[in-house]
Coordinates of C-alpha atoms in Angstrom, one line a residue:
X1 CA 58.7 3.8 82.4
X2 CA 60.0 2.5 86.1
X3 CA 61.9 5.2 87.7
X4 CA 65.8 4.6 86.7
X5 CA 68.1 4.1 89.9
X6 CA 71.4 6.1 90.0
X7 CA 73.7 3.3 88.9
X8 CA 76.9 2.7 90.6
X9 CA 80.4 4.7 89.3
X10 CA 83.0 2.4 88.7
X11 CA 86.9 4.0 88.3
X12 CA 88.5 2.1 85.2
X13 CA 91.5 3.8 86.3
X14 CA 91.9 1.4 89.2
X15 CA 91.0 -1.7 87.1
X16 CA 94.4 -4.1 86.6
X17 CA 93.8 -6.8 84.4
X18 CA 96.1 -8.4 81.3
X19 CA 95.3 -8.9 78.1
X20 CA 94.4 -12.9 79.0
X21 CA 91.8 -11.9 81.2
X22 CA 90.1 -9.4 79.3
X23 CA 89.9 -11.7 76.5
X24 CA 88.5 -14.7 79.1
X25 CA 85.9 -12.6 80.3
X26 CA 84.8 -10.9 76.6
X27 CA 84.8 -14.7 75.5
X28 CA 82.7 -16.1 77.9
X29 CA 80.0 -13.0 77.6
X30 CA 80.1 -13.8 74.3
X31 CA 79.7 -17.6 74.4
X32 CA 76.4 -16.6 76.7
X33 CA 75.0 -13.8 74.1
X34 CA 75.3 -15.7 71.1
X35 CA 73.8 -19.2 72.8
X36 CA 71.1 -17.8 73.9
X37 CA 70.5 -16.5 70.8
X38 CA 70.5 -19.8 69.0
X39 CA 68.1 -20.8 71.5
X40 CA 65.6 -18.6 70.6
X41 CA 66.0 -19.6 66.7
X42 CA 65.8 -23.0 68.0
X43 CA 62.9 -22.3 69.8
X44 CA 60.9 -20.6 67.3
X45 CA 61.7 -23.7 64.7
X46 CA 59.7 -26.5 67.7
X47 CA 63.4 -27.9 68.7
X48 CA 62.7 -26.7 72.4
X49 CA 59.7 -26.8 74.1
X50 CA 58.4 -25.6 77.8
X51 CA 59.4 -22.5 79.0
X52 CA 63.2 -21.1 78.2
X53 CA 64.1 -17.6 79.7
X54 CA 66.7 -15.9 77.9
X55 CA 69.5 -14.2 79.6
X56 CA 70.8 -11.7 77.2
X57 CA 72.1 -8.0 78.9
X58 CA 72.9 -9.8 81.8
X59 CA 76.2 -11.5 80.9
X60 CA 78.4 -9.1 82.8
X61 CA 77.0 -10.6 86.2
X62 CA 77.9 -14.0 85.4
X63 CA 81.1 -13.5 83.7
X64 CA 82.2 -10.8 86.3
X65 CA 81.5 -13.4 89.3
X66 CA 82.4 -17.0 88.5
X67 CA 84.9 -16.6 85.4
X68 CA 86.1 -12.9 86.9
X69 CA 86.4 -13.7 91.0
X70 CA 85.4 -17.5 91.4
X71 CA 87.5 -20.4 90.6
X72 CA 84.9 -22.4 88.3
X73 CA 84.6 -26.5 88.9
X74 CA 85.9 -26.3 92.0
X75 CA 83.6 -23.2 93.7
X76 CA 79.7 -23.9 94.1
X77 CA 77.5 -22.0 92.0
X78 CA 73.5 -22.0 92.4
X79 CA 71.0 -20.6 89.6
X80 CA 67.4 -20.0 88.6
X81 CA 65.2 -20.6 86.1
X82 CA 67.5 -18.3 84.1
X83 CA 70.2 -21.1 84.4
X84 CA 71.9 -21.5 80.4
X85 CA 74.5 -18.9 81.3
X86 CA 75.5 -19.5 84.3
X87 CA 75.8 -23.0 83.5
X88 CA 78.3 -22.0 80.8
X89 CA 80.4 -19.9 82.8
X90 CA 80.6 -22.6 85.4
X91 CA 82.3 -24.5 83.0
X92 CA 79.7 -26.8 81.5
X93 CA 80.2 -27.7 78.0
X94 CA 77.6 -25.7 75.6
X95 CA 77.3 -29.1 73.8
X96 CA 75.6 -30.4 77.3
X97 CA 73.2 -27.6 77.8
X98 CA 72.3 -27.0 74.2
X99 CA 71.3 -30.8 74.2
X100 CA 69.7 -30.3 77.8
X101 CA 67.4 -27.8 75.8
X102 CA 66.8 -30.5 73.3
X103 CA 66.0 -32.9 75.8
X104 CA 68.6 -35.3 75.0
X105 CA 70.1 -37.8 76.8
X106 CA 73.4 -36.6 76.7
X107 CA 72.4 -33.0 78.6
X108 CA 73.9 -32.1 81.7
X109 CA 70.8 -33.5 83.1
X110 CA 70.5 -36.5 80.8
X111 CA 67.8 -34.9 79.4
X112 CA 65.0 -34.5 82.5
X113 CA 65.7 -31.0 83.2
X114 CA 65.6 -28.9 80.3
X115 CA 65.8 -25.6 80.0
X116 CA 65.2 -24.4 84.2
X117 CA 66.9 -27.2 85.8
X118 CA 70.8 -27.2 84.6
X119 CA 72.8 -29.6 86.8
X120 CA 76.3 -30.8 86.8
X121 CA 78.0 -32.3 89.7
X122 CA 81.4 -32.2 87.9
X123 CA 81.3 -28.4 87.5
X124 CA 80.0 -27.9 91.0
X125 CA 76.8 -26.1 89.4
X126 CA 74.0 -26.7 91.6
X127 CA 71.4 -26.4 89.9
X128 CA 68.9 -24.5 88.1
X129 CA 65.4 -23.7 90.0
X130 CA 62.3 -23.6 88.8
X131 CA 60.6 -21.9 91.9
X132 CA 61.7 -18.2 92.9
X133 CA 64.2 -18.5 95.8
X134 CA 64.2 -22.4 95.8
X135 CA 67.8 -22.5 95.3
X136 CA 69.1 -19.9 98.1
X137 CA 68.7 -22.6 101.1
X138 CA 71.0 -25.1 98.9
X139 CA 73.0 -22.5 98.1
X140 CA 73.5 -22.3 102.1
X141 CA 74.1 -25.8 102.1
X142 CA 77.1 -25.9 99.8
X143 CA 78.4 -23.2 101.6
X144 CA 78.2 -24.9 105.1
X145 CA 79.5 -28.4 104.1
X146 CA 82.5 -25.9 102.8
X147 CA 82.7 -24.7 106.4
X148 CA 82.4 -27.8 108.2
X149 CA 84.8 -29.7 106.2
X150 CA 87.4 -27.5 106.6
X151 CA 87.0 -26.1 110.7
X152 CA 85.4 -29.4 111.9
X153 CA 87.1 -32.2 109.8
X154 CA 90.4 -30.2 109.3
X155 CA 90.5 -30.3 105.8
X156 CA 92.7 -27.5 104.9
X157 CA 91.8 -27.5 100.9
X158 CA 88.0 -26.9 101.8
X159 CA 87.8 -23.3 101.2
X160 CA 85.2 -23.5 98.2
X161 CA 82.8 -20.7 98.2
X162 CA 79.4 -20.3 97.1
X163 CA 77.7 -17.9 94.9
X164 CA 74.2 -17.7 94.7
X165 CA 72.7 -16.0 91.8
X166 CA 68.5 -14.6 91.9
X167 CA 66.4 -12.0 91.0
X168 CA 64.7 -8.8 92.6
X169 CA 61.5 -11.1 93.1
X170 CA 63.5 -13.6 95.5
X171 CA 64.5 -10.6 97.6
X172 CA 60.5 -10.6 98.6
X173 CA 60.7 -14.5 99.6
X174 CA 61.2 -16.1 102.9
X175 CA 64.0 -18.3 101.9
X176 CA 66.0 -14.8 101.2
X177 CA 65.8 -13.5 104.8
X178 CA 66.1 -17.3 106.7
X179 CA 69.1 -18.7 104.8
X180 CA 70.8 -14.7 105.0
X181 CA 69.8 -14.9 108.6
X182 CA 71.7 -18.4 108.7
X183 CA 74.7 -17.6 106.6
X184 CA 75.6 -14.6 108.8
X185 CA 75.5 -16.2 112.3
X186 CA 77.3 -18.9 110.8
X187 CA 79.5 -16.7 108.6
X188 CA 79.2 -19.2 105.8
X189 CA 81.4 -18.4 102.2
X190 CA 78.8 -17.5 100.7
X191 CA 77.8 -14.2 97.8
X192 CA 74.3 -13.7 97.5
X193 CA 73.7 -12.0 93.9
X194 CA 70.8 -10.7 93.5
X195 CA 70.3 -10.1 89.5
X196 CA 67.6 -6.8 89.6
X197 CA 67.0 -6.4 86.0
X198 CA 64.1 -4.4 87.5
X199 CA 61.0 -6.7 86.6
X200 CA 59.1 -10.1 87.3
X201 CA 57.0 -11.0 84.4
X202 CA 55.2 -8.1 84.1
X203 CA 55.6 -6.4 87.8
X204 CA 57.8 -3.6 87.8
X205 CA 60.5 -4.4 91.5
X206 CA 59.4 -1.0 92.6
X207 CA 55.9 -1.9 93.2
X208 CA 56.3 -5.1 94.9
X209 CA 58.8 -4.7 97.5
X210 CA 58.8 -2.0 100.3
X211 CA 62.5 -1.2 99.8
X212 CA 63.7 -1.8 96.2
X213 CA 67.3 -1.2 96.9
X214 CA 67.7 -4.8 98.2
X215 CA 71.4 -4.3 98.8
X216 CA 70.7 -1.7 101.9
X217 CA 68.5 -5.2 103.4
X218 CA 72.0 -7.1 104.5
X219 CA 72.3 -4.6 107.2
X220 CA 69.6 -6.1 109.4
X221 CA 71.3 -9.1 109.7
X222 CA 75.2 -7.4 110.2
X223 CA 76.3 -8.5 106.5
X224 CA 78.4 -6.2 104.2
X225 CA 76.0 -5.3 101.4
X226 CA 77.2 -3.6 97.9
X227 CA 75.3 -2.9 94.7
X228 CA 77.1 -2.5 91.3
X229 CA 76.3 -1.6 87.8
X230 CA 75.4 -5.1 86.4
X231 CA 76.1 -3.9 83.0
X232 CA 80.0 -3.4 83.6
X233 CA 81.8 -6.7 84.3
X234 CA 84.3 -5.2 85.2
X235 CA 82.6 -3.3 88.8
X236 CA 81.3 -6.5 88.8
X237 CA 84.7 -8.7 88.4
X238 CA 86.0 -6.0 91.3
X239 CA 82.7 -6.3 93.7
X240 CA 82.9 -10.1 93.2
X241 CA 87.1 -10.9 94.3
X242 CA 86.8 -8.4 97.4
X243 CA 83.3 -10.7 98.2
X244 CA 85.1 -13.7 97.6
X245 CA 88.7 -12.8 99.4
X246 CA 86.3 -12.2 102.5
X247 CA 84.5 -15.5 102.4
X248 CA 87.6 -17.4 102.3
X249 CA 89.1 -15.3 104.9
X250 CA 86.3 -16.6 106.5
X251 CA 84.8 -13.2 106.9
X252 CA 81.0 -14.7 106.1
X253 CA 78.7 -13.6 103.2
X254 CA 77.9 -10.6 101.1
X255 CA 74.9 -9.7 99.6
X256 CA 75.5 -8.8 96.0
X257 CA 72.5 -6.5 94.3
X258 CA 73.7 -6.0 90.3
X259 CA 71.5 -3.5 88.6
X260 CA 70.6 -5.0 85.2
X261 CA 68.4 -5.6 82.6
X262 CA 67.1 -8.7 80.4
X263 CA 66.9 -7.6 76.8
X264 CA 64.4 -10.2 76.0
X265 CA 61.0 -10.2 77.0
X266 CA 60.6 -12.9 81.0
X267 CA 60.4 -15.9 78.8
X268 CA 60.1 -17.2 74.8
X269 CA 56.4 -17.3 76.0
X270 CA 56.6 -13.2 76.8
X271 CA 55.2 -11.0 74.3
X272 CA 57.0 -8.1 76.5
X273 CA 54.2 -5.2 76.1
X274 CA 54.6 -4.1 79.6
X275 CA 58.1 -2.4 79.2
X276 CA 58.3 0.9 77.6
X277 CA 60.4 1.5 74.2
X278 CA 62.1 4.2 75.9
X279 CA 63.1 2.1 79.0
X280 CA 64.5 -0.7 76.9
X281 CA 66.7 2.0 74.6
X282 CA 68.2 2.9 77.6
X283 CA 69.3 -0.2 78.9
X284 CA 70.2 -1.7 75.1
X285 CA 72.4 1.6 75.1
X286 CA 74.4 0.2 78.0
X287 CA 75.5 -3.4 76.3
X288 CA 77.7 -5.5 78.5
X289 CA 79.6 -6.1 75.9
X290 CA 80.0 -3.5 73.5
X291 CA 81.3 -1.8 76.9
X292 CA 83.9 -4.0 77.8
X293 CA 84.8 -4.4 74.0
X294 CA 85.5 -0.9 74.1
X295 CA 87.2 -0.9 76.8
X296 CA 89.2 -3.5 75.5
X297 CA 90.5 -1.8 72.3
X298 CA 90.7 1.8 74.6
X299 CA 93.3 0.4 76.4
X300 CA 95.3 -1.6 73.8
X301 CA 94.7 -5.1 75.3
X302 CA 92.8 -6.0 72.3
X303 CA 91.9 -4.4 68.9
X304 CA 88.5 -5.1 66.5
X305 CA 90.5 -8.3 64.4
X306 CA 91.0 -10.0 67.6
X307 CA 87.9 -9.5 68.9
X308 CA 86.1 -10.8 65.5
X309 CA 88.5 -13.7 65.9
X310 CA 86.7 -14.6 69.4
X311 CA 83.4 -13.9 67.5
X312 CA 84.0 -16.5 65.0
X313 CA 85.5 -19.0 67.3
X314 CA 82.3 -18.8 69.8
X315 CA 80.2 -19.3 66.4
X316 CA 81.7 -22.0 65.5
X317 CA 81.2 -23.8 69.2
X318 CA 77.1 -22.8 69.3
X319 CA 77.0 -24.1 65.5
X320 CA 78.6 -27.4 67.1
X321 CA 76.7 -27.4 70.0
X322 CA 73.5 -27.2 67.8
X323 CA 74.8 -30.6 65.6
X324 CA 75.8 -32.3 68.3
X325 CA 72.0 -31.8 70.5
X326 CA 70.3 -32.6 67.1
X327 CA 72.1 -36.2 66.7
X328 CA 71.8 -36.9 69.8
X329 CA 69.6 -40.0 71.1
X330 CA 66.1 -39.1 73.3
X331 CA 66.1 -40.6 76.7
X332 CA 65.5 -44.2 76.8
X333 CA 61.6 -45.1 77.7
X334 CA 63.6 -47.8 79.5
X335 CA 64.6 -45.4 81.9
X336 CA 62.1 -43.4 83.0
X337 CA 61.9 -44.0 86.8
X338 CA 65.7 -44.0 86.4
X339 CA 67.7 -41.0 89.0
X340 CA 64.7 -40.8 91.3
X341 CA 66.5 -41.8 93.3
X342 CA 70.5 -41.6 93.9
X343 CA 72.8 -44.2 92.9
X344 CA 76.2 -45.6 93.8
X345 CA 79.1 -44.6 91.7

């Protein structure tokens, strides 16, 4: 077993939230558990194929940024290879990834991306990344043409901010100390949120990097840096609006570390024999969701019915989901060479 960090306190006393909001965010955790669980069904019966890497115990970081600090569809939001979930809290309809997965012509990416490369322009989602730290430099990007638009062409409504979502691994890349070096002298609205659920395939983040707490590394470059308990979506919800109230401010980036954990093994593909049973208890003890559904009921913002009620509904949207990515048609042959290249509107 990896040697546990100290996680992050987080006062609930100091959280103000209605009962709409509580209910958003348990929603779209929920949404994200339960489709990534039906991909792993699907998976298992031959309807996907390729890699597909689950994102299950990590809900509270997407939820907590984009749906809890972000405004989704009109902010930027960049992923990995891990991309289903973020792609759902940015607003893109589970119908369009599930049938991404299916390689259908009616996915987000018409059907060429599958599972690691989840794209839609309308929902501002960048993109999902095969490569580690491929999609930090766009990230930057996004975050510039933000900057430019709005202090060199005067366009007063471009205050669009960026989050950029990796893991521990990227940390290690060049593209994670360039574009950091970048988005600091350019103080671009940018959150860099680095997802360490503590492993790569099968190395453990302590071994591979000569400082694992990667939050302490935005220093060097004069950047606030914070780390949070990834499991709580509600430190992360808090971390996230202070990040994003600075980059609008124009205040320039923060580097995000969330401490996490995948409960699945790296991919479908992963047998996951490297992580000890006594490690993963640990971390399945600490459930995103079961914690904010307490926290929920604790608080009288919600009790169990309601709660079941959300269960049912999300359900009902994978079960539809599913339908609609099996009846949909394959890519045309006719079109393979087809998006190559960009096209007029």
């Amino acid at each position: 077993m990896v040697q546990e960090r100290t996680l992050p306190t987080f006062n609930t006393a100091n959280v103000q939230i209605t009962k709409e909001e509580g209910l958003r965010l348990y929603e779209d955790m929920i949404l994200g558990r339960f489709f990534e669980d039906k991909c792993a069904e699907m998976y298992y019966r031959g309807k996907m194929f390729g890699f597909v890497h689950l994102y299950n115990g990590q809900e509270a970081v997407s939820t907590g940024v984009i749906q809890g600090a972000m405004r989704p569809g009109e902010d930027f939001v960049s992923s990995t290879y891990r991309d289903h979930v973020h792609a759902l809290s940015a607003g893109v309809p589970a119908r369009e990834v599930m049938a991404e997965l299916f390689g259908k012509a009616t996915g987000c990416s018409k059907g060429r991306g599958g599972s690691m490369h989840m794209f839609s322009a309308e929902h501002r989602l960048l993109g999902g990344y095969a490569f580690v730290a491929e999609g930090i430099p766009v990230a930057a990007g996004a975050a510039f043409q933000s900057k430019y638009r709005r202090e060199v062409l005067g366009d007063k409504n471009a205050d669009q901010v960026t989050a950029c979502f990796f893991g521990d691994g990227a940390a290690n890349n060049g593209q994670f100390f360039e574009t950091l070096n970048m988005a600091a002298l350019w103080k671009l609205p940018i959150l860099f949120v680095v997802e360490n659920n503590k492993w790569a395939i099968g190395m453990a983040h302590d071994r591979a990097t000569s400082d694992p707490e990667i939050y302490k590394k935005a220093s060097v470059f004069n950047m606030v840096g914070v780390e949070v308990d990834g499991m709580d979506v509600l430190a992360v919800r808090a971390v996230a609006q202070e990040a994003v109230a600075r980059a609008r401010a124009g205040e320039g980036p923060t580097v995000i570390e969330a401490l996490t954990y995948r409960f699945r093994g790296h991919s479908l593909a992963d047998p996951d024999e490297l992580r000890s049973k006594a490690e993963k208890e640990f971390w399945f003890a600490r459930d995103p969701i079961k914690k904010l559904a307490a926290y929920l009921v604790e608080h009288n913002l919600a009790d169990h019915e309601e709660l079941k009620a959300i269960d049912r509904k999300i359900q009902a949207v994978i079960d539809d989901a599913v339908k609609f990515a099996e009846s949909s048609p394959e890519p045309d042959p006719s079109e393979l060479y087809r998006f190559v290249f960009a096209e007029d509107e």
